[in-house]
C-alpha atoms as one frame of an Amber mdcrd trajectory, in Angstrom:
protein
  11.964 -56.736  10.161   8.761 -54.887  10.830   5.513 -56.570  10.110   3.061
 -54.894   7.768  -0.597 -55.306   7.067  -1.761 -56.620   3.708  -2.470 -53.052
   2.603   1.156 -52.076   3.102   0.534 -49.831   6.140   1.830 -50.158   9.656
   0.333 -52.713  12.013  -1.663 -51.604  15.047   1.370 -52.287  17.163   3.529
 -50.094  14.960   0.913 -47.340  14.937   0.777 -47.446  18.691   4.532 -47.313
  18.907   4.689 -44.321  16.593   1.921 -42.489  18.453   3.494 -43.330  21.780
   6.889 -42.148  20.634   5.566 -38.764  19.540   3.201 -38.320  22.445   5.576
 -39.391  25.167   8.357 -37.391  23.572   6.162 -34.294  23.560   5.052 -34.864
  27.113   8.601 -35.501  28.226   9.859 -32.323  26.645   7.140 -30.282  28.288
   7.738 -31.888  31.643  11.503 -31.472  31.339  12.025 -35.243  31.555  15.236
 -36.554  30.013  14.617 -39.555  27.785  17.251 -42.271  27.300  19.636 -41.441
  24.501  19.662 -45.060  23.320  17.937 -46.396  20.233  16.117 -44.497  17.545
  13.532 -43.070  19.928  16.183 -41.758  22.274  18.082 -40.042  19.446  14.886
 -38.471  18.212  14.132 -37.232  21.687  17.577 -35.721  22.099  17.331 -33.912
  18.779  13.845 -32.680  19.537  14.833 -31.313  22.927  17.651 -29.351  21.332
  15.270 -27.992  18.692  12.696 -27.240  21.355  15.157 -25.060  23.243  15.757
 -22.919  20.145  12.058 -22.028  19.651  11.361 -18.417  20.735   9.398 -18.330
  23.945   7.308 -15.300  23.017   4.099 -16.093  21.135   2.961 -13.040  19.219
  -0.783 -12.884  19.481  -2.179 -10.729  16.661  -5.266  -8.636  17.330  -8.318
 -10.661  16.401  -9.950  -9.560  13.176 -13.396  -8.121  13.829 -16.179  -6.398
  11.968 -15.897  -2.709  11.168 -18.952  -0.457  11.372 -19.273   2.540   9.067
 -21.548   5.297  10.359 -22.989   8.461   8.860 -22.439  11.881  10.390 -25.395
  11.392  12.747 -24.235   8.004  14.028 -26.575   5.922  11.891 -25.144   2.701
  10.470 -24.298   2.755   6.784 -22.792  -0.735   6.547 -20.782  -3.399   8.338
 -17.638  -4.728   6.681 -15.308  -7.488   7.745 -12.768  -9.983   6.509 -13.901
 -12.213   9.390 -17.203 -11.691  11.140 -16.233 -11.486  14.783 -17.169  -9.437
  17.808 -14.825  -9.923  20.758 -16.572 -10.241  24.117 -15.372 -10.795  27.669
 -15.918 -14.097  29.492 -18.587 -12.522  31.687 -20.576 -11.850  28.508 -20.553
 -15.511  27.478 -23.213 -17.867  28.816 -21.909 -20.193  31.589 -23.552 -23.012
  29.637 -21.312 -22.176  26.675 -18.192 -22.169  28.811 -19.072 -25.554  30.327
 -20.098 -27.090  27.005 -16.902 -26.216  25.147 -14.729 -27.518  27.996 -16.774
 -30.721  28.269 -16.524 -31.648  24.585 -13.046 -30.353  23.759 -11.017 -30.765
  26.965 -12.974 -32.002  29.982  -9.862 -32.020  32.233  -9.024 -28.452  31.233
  -8.884 -27.121  34.798  -6.877 -30.121  36.070  -3.872 -30.288  33.733  -1.238
 -27.913  32.461  -0.567 -27.000  28.854  -0.463 -30.719  27.973  -2.751 -33.428
  29.329  -0.682 -36.625  29.676  -3.723 -38.636  30.761  -5.538 -37.387  27.706
  -2.626 -38.425  25.490  -2.590 -41.942  26.938  -6.376 -42.194  26.672  -6.253
 -41.077  23.038  -3.418 -43.530  22.403  -5.468 -46.401  23.755  -8.588 -45.493
  21.757  -6.631 -44.957  18.548  -4.948 -48.384  18.901  -8.355 -49.989  19.426
  -9.778 -48.167  16.411  -6.785 -48.926  14.212  -6.385 -45.220  13.316  -6.652
 -41.664  14.582 -10.058 -41.817  16.236  -9.312 -39.259  18.931  -6.848 -36.399
  19.295  -5.149 -35.222  22.428  -4.786 -31.471  22.029  -5.805 -29.374  25.004
  -7.849 -26.202  24.700  -4.634 -24.267  25.203  -2.943 -26.065  22.322  -5.998
 -25.521  20.123  -5.941 -21.835  21.015  -2.277 -21.565  20.018  -3.021 -23.262
  16.700  -5.856 -20.823  16.055  -3.488 -17.934  16.765  -1.201 -19.237  14.013
  -4.163 -19.503  11.651  -5.369 -15.993  12.534  -1.914 -14.581  11.928  -1.829
 -16.282   8.525  -4.902 -14.312   7.504  -6.086 -15.088   3.986  -2.661 -16.160
   2.710  -3.180 -19.813   1.650   0.515 -20.693   1.996   0.684 -19.328   5.542
  -2.553 -21.079   6.463  -1.136 -24.357   5.178   2.003 -23.858   7.279  -0.093
 -23.068  10.343  -2.143 -26.252   9.991   0.354 -28.760   8.571   0.485 -32.058
  10.435   4.186 -32.214  11.281   6.089 -33.004  14.432   7.915 -29.696  14.201
   4.706 -27.664  14.225   3.373 -29.756  17.106   6.485 -29.192  19.191   6.386
 -25.444  18.505   2.692 -25.397  19.424   3.447 -27.178  22.697   6.128 -24.746
  23.760   3.897 -21.761  23.091   1.121 -23.489  25.037   3.371 -23.520  28.108
   4.000 -19.799  27.720   0.310 -19.024  27.292  -0.649 -21.046  30.390   1.859
 -19.086  32.472   0.937 -15.662  31.098  -2.824 -15.807  30.780  -4.253 -18.433
  33.075  -7.210 -20.708  32.458 -10.063 -18.184  32.361  -8.326 -15.799  29.971
  -7.326 -18.670  27.685 -10.926 -19.880  27.616 -12.127 -16.354  26.819  -9.597
 -16.011  24.001 -10.417 -19.452  22.652 -14.125 -18.719  22.461 -13.404 -15.447
  20.641 -10.997 -16.866  18.083 -12.620 -20.188  17.141 -14.474 -20.677  13.859
 -18.084 -21.830  14.208 -19.035 -22.050  10.538 -21.368 -19.857   8.449 -18.662
 -17.133   8.294 -18.892 -16.696  12.061 -15.674 -16.354  14.039 -15.997 -16.294
  17.792 -18.941 -17.232  19.948 -20.675 -13.837  19.797 -20.843 -13.859  15.990
 -21.918 -17.530  16.068 -24.666 -16.810  18.579 -25.944 -13.985  16.401 -25.711
 -16.067  13.236 -27.590 -19.158  14.451 -29.865 -17.739  17.147 -29.915 -13.950
  16.597 -29.003 -13.325  20.224 -25.993 -12.377  22.321 -23.663 -15.098  23.563
 -24.517 -14.238  27.156 -28.131 -15.258  26.512 -27.484 -18.756  25.118 -29.578
 -21.559  26.604 -28.130 -24.971  27.462 -29.209 -26.699  24.255 -28.055 -23.721
  22.150 -24.645 -23.646  23.809 -24.251 -27.408  23.278 -25.040 -26.985  19.589
 -22.362 -24.299  19.137 -19.801 -26.271  21.141 -20.377 -29.262  18.895 -19.667
 -27.239  15.761 -16.018 -26.608  16.609 -14.861 -30.106  15.640 -16.302 -29.820
  12.112 -18.314 -26.675  11.290 -19.227 -28.028   7.858 -20.271 -31.541   8.869
 -22.399 -30.382  11.788 -23.784 -27.223  10.159 -27.343 -26.976  11.565 -28.485
 -24.780   8.672 -27.680 -27.427   6.070 -27.988 -30.672   8.080 -30.167 -30.409
  11.150 -30.060 -34.163  11.805 -26.269 -34.313  12.065 -26.230 -31.114  14.095
 -28.788 -32.564  16.533 -26.786 -35.764  16.989 -23.643 -33.773  17.687 -25.466
 -31.455  20.101 -26.760 -34.428  22.056 -23.268 -35.904  22.285 -22.123 -32.647
  23.888 -25.046 -32.713  26.306 -24.290 -36.284  27.290 -20.638 -35.426  27.883
 -21.685 -32.545  30.111 -23.872 -34.930  32.083 -21.105 -37.557  32.283 -18.695
 -35.099  33.915 -21.503 -33.742  36.114 -21.643 -30.239  34.699 -25.376 -30.740
  34.280 -27.795 -33.283  35.698 -29.121 -36.217  33.652 -32.554 -34.625  33.788
 -31.225 -31.365  32.360 -29.468 -33.286  29.614 -32.636 -35.213  28.784 -34.746
 -32.065  28.562 -32.151 -30.348  26.354 -31.834 -33.372  24.064 -35.584 -33.387
  23.565 -35.655 -29.721  22.598 -35.857 -28.865  18.871 -32.988 -26.838  17.381
 -35.116 -23.677  17.081 -32.671 -21.818  14.894 -33.226 -18.125  14.281 -30.641
 -17.544  11.586 -29.370 -14.078  10.756 -27.715 -14.087   7.372 -24.258 -12.516
   7.301 -24.455  -8.915   6.177 -21.051  -7.879   5.014 -19.677  -5.202   2.794
 -20.724  -2.052   1.029 -23.338  -3.957  -0.936 -25.476  -3.842   2.234 -25.204
  -0.059   2.625 -28.391   1.893   3.276 -29.857   4.678   1.120 -27.763   3.784
  -1.902 -24.564   4.684  -0.050 -22.643   1.640  -1.304 -20.356   3.760  -3.444
 -19.667   6.174  -0.622 -18.912   3.195   1.629 -16.477   1.874  -0.963 -14.924
   5.349  -1.257 -14.295   5.354   2.505 -12.554   1.976   2.212 -10.413   3.257
  -0.659  -9.407   6.304   1.379  -8.277   4.034   4.208  -6.268   1.800   1.877
  -4.636   4.709   0.037  -3.953   7.400   2.652  -0.559   7.179   4.416  -2.127
   8.484   7.621  -3.363   4.917   8.181  -0.010   3.219   7.582   3.270   3.631
   5.712   2.583   0.995   3.064  -0.540  -0.297   1.361   0.109  -3.668   2.992
   0.203  -2.037   6.441  -3.052  -0.222   5.780  -4.757  -3.329   4.399  -3.721
  -5.278   7.492  -5.333  -2.719   9.807  -8.486  -2.616   7.673  -8.781  -6.406
   7.522  -8.227  -6.761  11.262 -11.213  -4.453  11.637 -12.799  -3.683  14.962
 -13.126  -0.087  13.790 -15.967   2.355  14.131 -15.696   4.787  11.237 -17.793
   7.935  11.546 -18.108   9.587   8.166 -19.234  12.918   6.761 -22.275  11.449
   4.998 -25.400  13.480   5.770 -28.296  10.978   5.878 -30.785  13.631   4.831
 -28.680  14.704   1.849 -28.022  11.091   0.864 -31.704  10.151   0.935 -32.585
  13.228  -1.099 -29.865  12.476  -3.627 -30.892   8.859  -4.048 -34.576   9.774
  -4.322 -33.801  12.304  -7.052 -31.706   9.768  -8.954 -34.480   7.171  -8.718
 -37.072   9.639  -9.991 -35.088  10.801 -13.005 -32.875   7.910 -14.185 -33.726
   4.212 -13.998 -31.063   1.616 -13.349 -32.177  -0.175 -16.519 -31.624   2.904
 -18.697 -28.936   2.842 -21.373 -27.216   5.735 -19.646 -26.363   6.432 -16.020
 -26.132   9.337 -13.624 -23.799  10.116 -10.734 -24.406  12.804  -8.111 -22.055
  14.145  -5.448 -22.760  16.852  -2.849 -19.966  18.649  -0.978 -20.009  21.226
   1.815 -18.146  24.454   0.952 -15.596  25.509   3.554 -15.143  22.066   5.081
 -14.651  19.742   2.121 -17.092  17.255   3.659 -18.674  14.858   1.196 -22.333
  14.890   2.229 -23.849  12.612  -0.410 -22.755  10.311  -3.210 -24.981   8.146
  -5.366 -25.618   6.826  -8.855 -28.336   5.145 -10.847 -26.523   1.844 -11.410
 -26.615   0.275  -7.909 -23.559  -1.088  -6.146 -23.437  -4.796  -6.838 -22.652
  -7.637  -9.215 -25.954  -8.251 -10.985 -27.592  -6.913 -14.123 -27.573  -3.118
 -14.325 -25.298  -3.018 -11.272 -21.644  -2.085 -11.004 -18.821  -1.674  -8.529
 -17.339   1.219 -10.463 -17.903   4.495  -8.645 -18.642   7.070 -11.344 -18.201
   9.927  -8.861 -14.493   9.463  -8.119 -11.113   9.055  -9.780  -9.822   5.761
 -11.099  -7.390   5.235  -8.199 -10.330   5.430  -5.789 -12.454   2.868  -7.616
 -13.815   5.173 -10.309 -13.976   5.187 -14.083 -10.812   4.994 -16.135 -10.827
   8.654 -17.160 -13.650  10.503 -15.471 -16.116  12.093 -17.896 -15.766  15.083
 -20.266 -17.305  18.109 -18.560 -18.350  20.293 -21.482 -19.091  23.922 -20.701
 -19.068  23.389 -16.946 -15.343  24.088 -17.319 -15.914  27.664 -18.522 -16.211
  29.205 -15.024 -12.632  28.106 -14.260 -11.392  29.920 -17.364 -13.458  32.939
 -16.325 -11.943  32.956 -12.835  -8.450  32.845 -14.351  -9.261  35.767 -16.646
 -10.618  37.842 -13.773  -7.461  37.079 -11.785  -5.475  38.321 -14.788  -7.240
  41.659 -14.546  -9.959  41.279 -17.150 -13.104  43.183 -16.089 -16.467  41.479
 -15.549 -17.736  43.540 -18.482 -15.114  42.124 -20.832 -16.429  41.936 -24.391
 -15.180  39.826 -27.327 -16.398  39.744 -30.958 -17.640  36.129 -30.591 -18.620
  35.249 -34.160 -20.883  32.296 -34.839 -17.985  30.332 -36.289 -14.245  30.832
 -36.211 -10.968  28.922 -36.471  -9.090  28.259 -33.282  -6.402  30.913 -32.739
  -3.197  30.309 -34.657  -1.160  30.403 -31.434  -1.951  30.410 -27.717   0.654
  30.881 -24.981   1.329  28.023 -22.544   3.160  27.613 -19.222   6.171  26.065
 -20.932   6.756  29.111 -23.105   6.225  26.999 -26.210   2.879  28.102 -27.654
   0.138  25.787 -28.736  -0.179  25.970 -32.530  -3.291  25.285 -34.557  -1.586
  23.037 -37.069  -4.790  21.353 -38.215  -6.737  24.556 -38.831  -9.295  23.416
 -36.266 -12.542  25.343 -36.060 -15.414  25.736 -33.647 -18.887  27.242 -33.691
 -21.650  28.329 -31.358 -24.925  26.610 -30.593 -26.820  28.194 -33.464 -26.235
  30.633 -36.236 -28.041  33.436 -34.421 -25.413  33.512 -31.651 -23.226  36.249
 -33.059 -21.360  38.753 -30.937 -20.035  40.973 -29.726 -20.964  39.634 -26.288
 -20.114  40.859 -22.791 -19.091  38.264 -20.225 -22.433  38.043 -18.430 -24.392
  37.318 -21.589 -21.732  34.967 -22.928 -21.877  32.959 -19.704 -25.667  32.810
 -19.657 -25.758  31.546 -23.239 -22.539  29.522 -22.977 -21.071  31.063 -26.135
 -18.162  28.923 -27.282 -16.366  31.459 -29.457 -16.397  34.031 -26.660 -14.479
  31.812 -24.274 -11.966  30.664 -26.845 -11.188  34.316 -27.538 -10.830  34.827
 -23.786  -8.359  31.937 -23.664  -6.364  33.463 -26.530  -6.320  36.762 -24.666
  -4.905  35.506 -21.346  -3.078  32.374 -22.495  -3.406  28.842 -21.177  -1.050
  29.058 -18.222  -3.370  31.071 -15.921  -6.183  28.582 -16.601  -3.928  25.595
 -16.022  -2.726  27.013 -12.711  -6.264  27.916 -11.647  -7.327  24.327 -12.363
  -4.503  22.993 -10.212  -5.419  25.293  -7.325  -8.976  23.971  -7.540  -7.833
  20.342  -7.350  -8.831  19.576 -10.924  -7.092  16.661 -12.595  -8.244  14.065
 -15.084  -9.907  10.937 -13.795  -6.803   8.842 -14.396  -4.686  11.200 -12.294
  -2.892  13.216 -14.977  -2.908  16.987 -15.341  -5.377  18.605 -17.688  -3.450
  19.217 -20.919  -2.807  22.736 -22.170  -5.076  22.561 -25.203  -7.894  24.946
 -26.162 -10.634  22.319 -26.127  -9.478  21.080 -22.711  -9.269  24.477 -21.014
 -12.345  25.992 -22.643 -14.866  23.371 -23.657 -14.143  20.638 -21.119 -13.085
  17.870 -23.491 -11.171  15.957 -20.808 -12.628  13.614 -18.221 -13.014  14.809
 -14.623 -14.906  13.118 -11.791 -18.109  14.590 -10.296 -16.463  14.736  -6.855
 -13.692  16.975  -8.183 -16.162  19.168 -10.027 -18.378  19.586  -6.958 -15.338
  20.406  -4.809 -14.003  22.946  -7.314 -17.361  24.748  -7.564 -17.521  24.717
  -3.756 -14.549  27.094  -3.858 -16.743  29.675  -5.631 -19.353  29.267  -2.876
 -16.578  29.620  -0.280 -15.474  32.955  -1.768 -12.407  31.565  -3.475 -11.056
  29.141  -0.883 -10.734  25.550  -2.069 -10.921  22.718   0.472  -9.817  19.187
  -0.349 -12.682  16.695  -0.015 -12.872  14.504   3.091 -15.194  11.628   3.929
 -14.046  10.472   7.389 -14.619  12.463  10.562 -13.243  10.032  13.147 -12.189
   6.420  13.641 -12.250   4.479  16.886 -10.317   1.227  17.019 -10.411  -1.736
  19.403 -10.319  -0.619  23.006 -11.884   2.728  22.024  -8.518   3.943  20.775
  -8.790   6.923  18.419  -6.966   6.730  15.106  -5.733   9.767  13.180  -7.799
  10.626  10.110  -7.098  12.756   7.022  -7.937  16.420   7.432  -9.084  18.841
   4.775  -6.591  21.391   3.489  -8.050  24.769   2.567  -6.134  27.205   0.380
  -7.015  30.405  -1.454  -7.477  29.532  -5.113  -8.563  33.041  -6.100  -9.377
  36.417  -4.613 -12.727  36.866  -2.880 -13.642  39.504  -5.456 -13.042  36.978
  -8.233 -15.253  34.362  -6.585 -17.966  36.932  -5.911 -17.889  37.902  -9.589
 -18.182  34.287 -10.751 -21.073  33.770  -8.328 -22.840  36.794  -9.775 -22.316
  35.512 -13.304 -23.459  31.963 -12.564 -26.589  33.204 -10.820 -27.633  34.423
 -14.236 -27.275  30.937 -15.688 -30.003  29.560 -13.393 -32.079  32.742 -13.474
 -32.308  33.311 -17.212 -29.675  31.188 -18.944 -29.220  27.573 -19.957 -29.774
  26.316 -16.397 -33.226  27.715 -15.682 -34.713  24.247 -15.105 -32.218  23.720
 -12.289 -32.954  26.900 -10.355 -33.911  26.398  -6.711 -37.140  27.774  -5.296
 -38.007  29.454  -1.974 -35.680  32.377  -2.539 -32.415  30.499  -2.034 -29.369
  32.022  -3.647 -28.046  29.480  -6.136 -25.744  29.428  -9.113 -24.465  26.892
 -11.588 -23.446  25.923 -15.079 -24.650  23.475 -17.698 -22.473  21.329 -19.940
 -23.008  18.973 -22.866 -20.334  17.241 -24.938 -20.114  16.222 -28.587 -22.754
  13.771 -29.749 -24.401  14.229 -26.364 -22.485  11.407 -24.739 -22.231  13.454
 -21.527 -24.451  16.086 -19.950 -23.684  17.953 -16.725 -25.051  20.410 -14.267
 -22.741  21.683 -11.545 -24.197  24.200  -9.138 -24.131  25.480  -5.596 -25.550
  27.622  -2.853 -23.321  29.348  -0.274 -23.569  26.219   1.912 -23.799  23.294
  -0.528 -22.198  22.342  -3.840 -23.315  19.547  -6.132 -22.276  17.968  -9.416
 -24.548  15.851 -11.616 -23.302  13.856 -14.586 -25.560  11.957 -16.972 -24.166
   9.906 -19.800 -22.737   6.733 -21.161 -20.217   5.061 -18.841 -18.688   3.416
 -21.911 -18.956   6.653 -23.952 -20.798   4.698 -26.633 -24.352   6.018 -26.219
 -25.478   9.234 -27.894 -28.283  10.798 -25.882 -30.592  11.461 -28.811 -34.021
   9.878 -29.276 -33.540   8.155 -25.956 -35.747   7.344 -22.983 -34.304   8.275
 -19.585 -36.266   7.665 -16.407 -39.342   6.756 -18.441 -39.285  10.086 -20.318
 -38.488  10.402 -23.997 -35.744  12.904 -24.866 -35.153  13.954 -28.452 -31.841
  15.523 -27.480 -30.351  15.758 -24.002 -28.923  19.044 -22.703 -27.129  19.842
 -19.452 -29.987  21.952 -18.130 -32.646  19.525 -19.242 -31.833  16.187 -17.539
 -28.945  16.800 -15.085 -30.441  20.155 -14.048 -33.677  18.763 -12.539 -31.729
  15.960 -10.835 -29.522  18.598  -9.198 -32.533  20.707  -8.240 -34.373  17.876
  -6.479 -31.270  16.508  -4.733 -30.219  19.937  -3.476 -33.730  20.966  -2.429
 -34.154  17.950  -0.181 -30.645  18.215   1.228 -31.134  21.897   2.098 -34.656
  21.601   3.440 -34.834  23.214   6.855 -31.299  24.609   6.667 -30.317  28.259
   6.698 -30.388  30.203   3.447 -27.309  32.445   3.309 -26.760  34.921   0.479
 -23.930  35.301  -1.977 -21.678  38.333  -1.839 -22.519  39.634  -5.291 -21.042
  42.516  -7.230 -22.566  45.027  -9.569 -21.747  44.260 -13.189 -22.764  47.232
 -15.349 -24.952  46.421 -18.319 -23.271  47.224 -21.649 -24.841  49.676 -24.063
 -27.495  47.814 -25.996 -27.698  47.446 -29.757 -31.410  47.948 -30.603 -31.181
  45.998 -33.857 -29.417  43.076 -32.147 -32.035  42.993 -29.378 -34.751  43.018
 -32.035 -33.140  40.062 -33.796 -32.813  38.161 -30.537 -36.442  38.718 -29.711
 -37.487  37.471 -33.134 -35.224  34.451 -32.882 -36.062  33.469 -29.319 -38.935
  31.214 -30.365 -36.737  29.568 -32.967 -34.062  28.616 -30.486 -35.370  25.106
 -29.893 -35.457  24.540 -33.628 -31.816  25.515 -33.845 -31.023  23.172 -30.996
 -32.229  20.282 -33.145 -29.087  20.546 -35.215 -26.575  17.850 -34.454 -24.575
  20.037 -32.117 -24.415  20.176 -28.300 -27.220  22.193 -26.817 -25.198  24.317
 -24.373 -22.508  25.694 -26.576 -20.239  22.766 -25.902 -19.004  22.059 -29.406
 -15.413  21.001 -29.756 -13.270  20.886 -32.895 -13.321  17.782 -35.053 -11.225
  14.976 -33.666 -11.910  15.843 -30.033 -14.932  13.653 -29.504 -14.155  11.639
 -26.367 -14.632   7.953 -26.731 -15.483   7.974 -30.430 -12.852   5.317 -31.000
 -11.984   6.586 -34.471  -8.322   7.128 -33.698  -8.431  10.798 -34.612  -6.995
  12.152 -31.401  -9.977  11.601 -29.158 -10.155   9.277 -26.129  -7.992   6.145
 -26.189 -10.780   3.764 -27.109 -14.160   3.239 -25.560 -14.123  -0.364 -24.434
 -14.854  -1.784 -20.995 -11.416  -3.216 -20.295  -8.058  -1.863 -21.309  -7.597
   1.734 -22.294 -11.184   2.856 -22.497 -13.987   3.699 -20.170 -15.182   1.127
 -17.626
């Protein structure tokens, strides 16, 4: 009967026997020694040898996860992202002191034994018996490396990590067999190099290069003796010996390493003494990880790049495959972001809308003809604090954006106009355009089943003086609602729906824009600024729409190039149609509702204003031949009415698309285009209609009263919609599905 201690545990003799049984068994298996098949130990040995033979001999070594660097189009760093902060370096780029220190403290007979150190096992056995417990382990550097490979392969999966680190005989035996393989395949120097690159040194630093940067802000090749000894001492317990939080414990551990180095004659006693006397002299660099560290307010663009990688099949068949590549890192991602355009955009946002304001703004700039996203910013910074958010107001929900996008108001009217021109309507097209009218009784749709005005819905223009007939140019300049609804009745909804699809326009939650008059005329559905900027870029590109792209190239570990998504450019309309729209929208910034947005210095520019019911959203979307930009200002929750409100330190009685978004667009575009060529639009001649002298006289008399009329509780850019179409009003009358943060509403 076995003797036990008073506490119920095994005696020292029994502990020694157990340790000896496991250790000798392991050593015997590795050495190919046959143990006696008699007694319990012999049976265990026999069974273990059989199990040992069934373990696959090929250790799969996953690529080490490293940091990924995201660059702008000029090669400047936007941000560094990583799941594990690691930079893999070769052995020649690691200080000789570091190499000697880690061997001295972790496996001082490393160059003398094979995968298993039998002398080390016996020494550990003896010390553990004397201590009455596990005072010293016996794993070699090779075995530790194999264990770290298992942990690395487990990633962030807690169950897999637990399996990789569980203290069982089976795991130990498997680890030993793989250690033999690694010794044969790699050799001592390569194993040491791999070990120093995979090991965790605390403070989020994986590998010696990251650790050297974290604690001393220098490369691993430049580590001094005392610095190397400090890092080597961390491996046993990065938390206990953390020099940032406990310098005394860290110093004690460092000095133990130095003494061990002196004991095995890697350094002289004098060197050890001098190093022990040296202060720690930390020069800590805090870990900088993630899009929250992005420069020039590019955190949302950085996050958009990550979302592209995780969602585009070009980077892997499944989302899990793509996430694995992203988390392994080691990538250099060169993006389309123009640093000049980004700085200009962020400066304009900062000047016009404060992060503490009740409302927010989002701005996106896109290059016509290439689809390149050149800038992306918003007034609520990327982050987790007050007045910060991680929701990217510029993109769709599936890319980290708002739940629905934001209603666009009259900025949708140019798409209807393009569809009408494609259907053969002339640029001089005139409609009666009364001040107020019911929606048409029926309007044709793509399905063949017409939309029917069952609720006798009505709409009206901005003010009572806006009474037709109007030609297209004037109707566009003034954003006359009734004109465009009559245009929709004339051509039907299907041409507009198809034009929207060709321009890449969908709602923020990914669904098609419904075939309804308010949707296809007055912009009552939510669309993201990125999609609006890209669609308007097609006008600038003479009718050719290019899908937006944000990544130019990716280089992986070993300088291997990865495929990246390419833009797809297709003709959305005839060149003549685009040229006509450009001519019309030039009038909006020259003499229409967008005058405050017009660019100076003779640049050709065009655009359209938009404001939605109760002024919860205001837009300006405009472009030059070489740059397109969309600006949204409004309530992310769709709860704030922009009346009697202060935005950017300026009081606004009522917000209009040309009044707040327009100047933001103007300043962002001006800075982005500074120093760049100034191409011209291909315009067409649109004959002026015969004038009605009495009507012109009335308009002249009423011009000074226009601002008074704007004070009525209606949108200021002709963006009224019929009752029950107020997005986000939460009254259950057919508007947006709620307006709450979580669930069905806006973010």
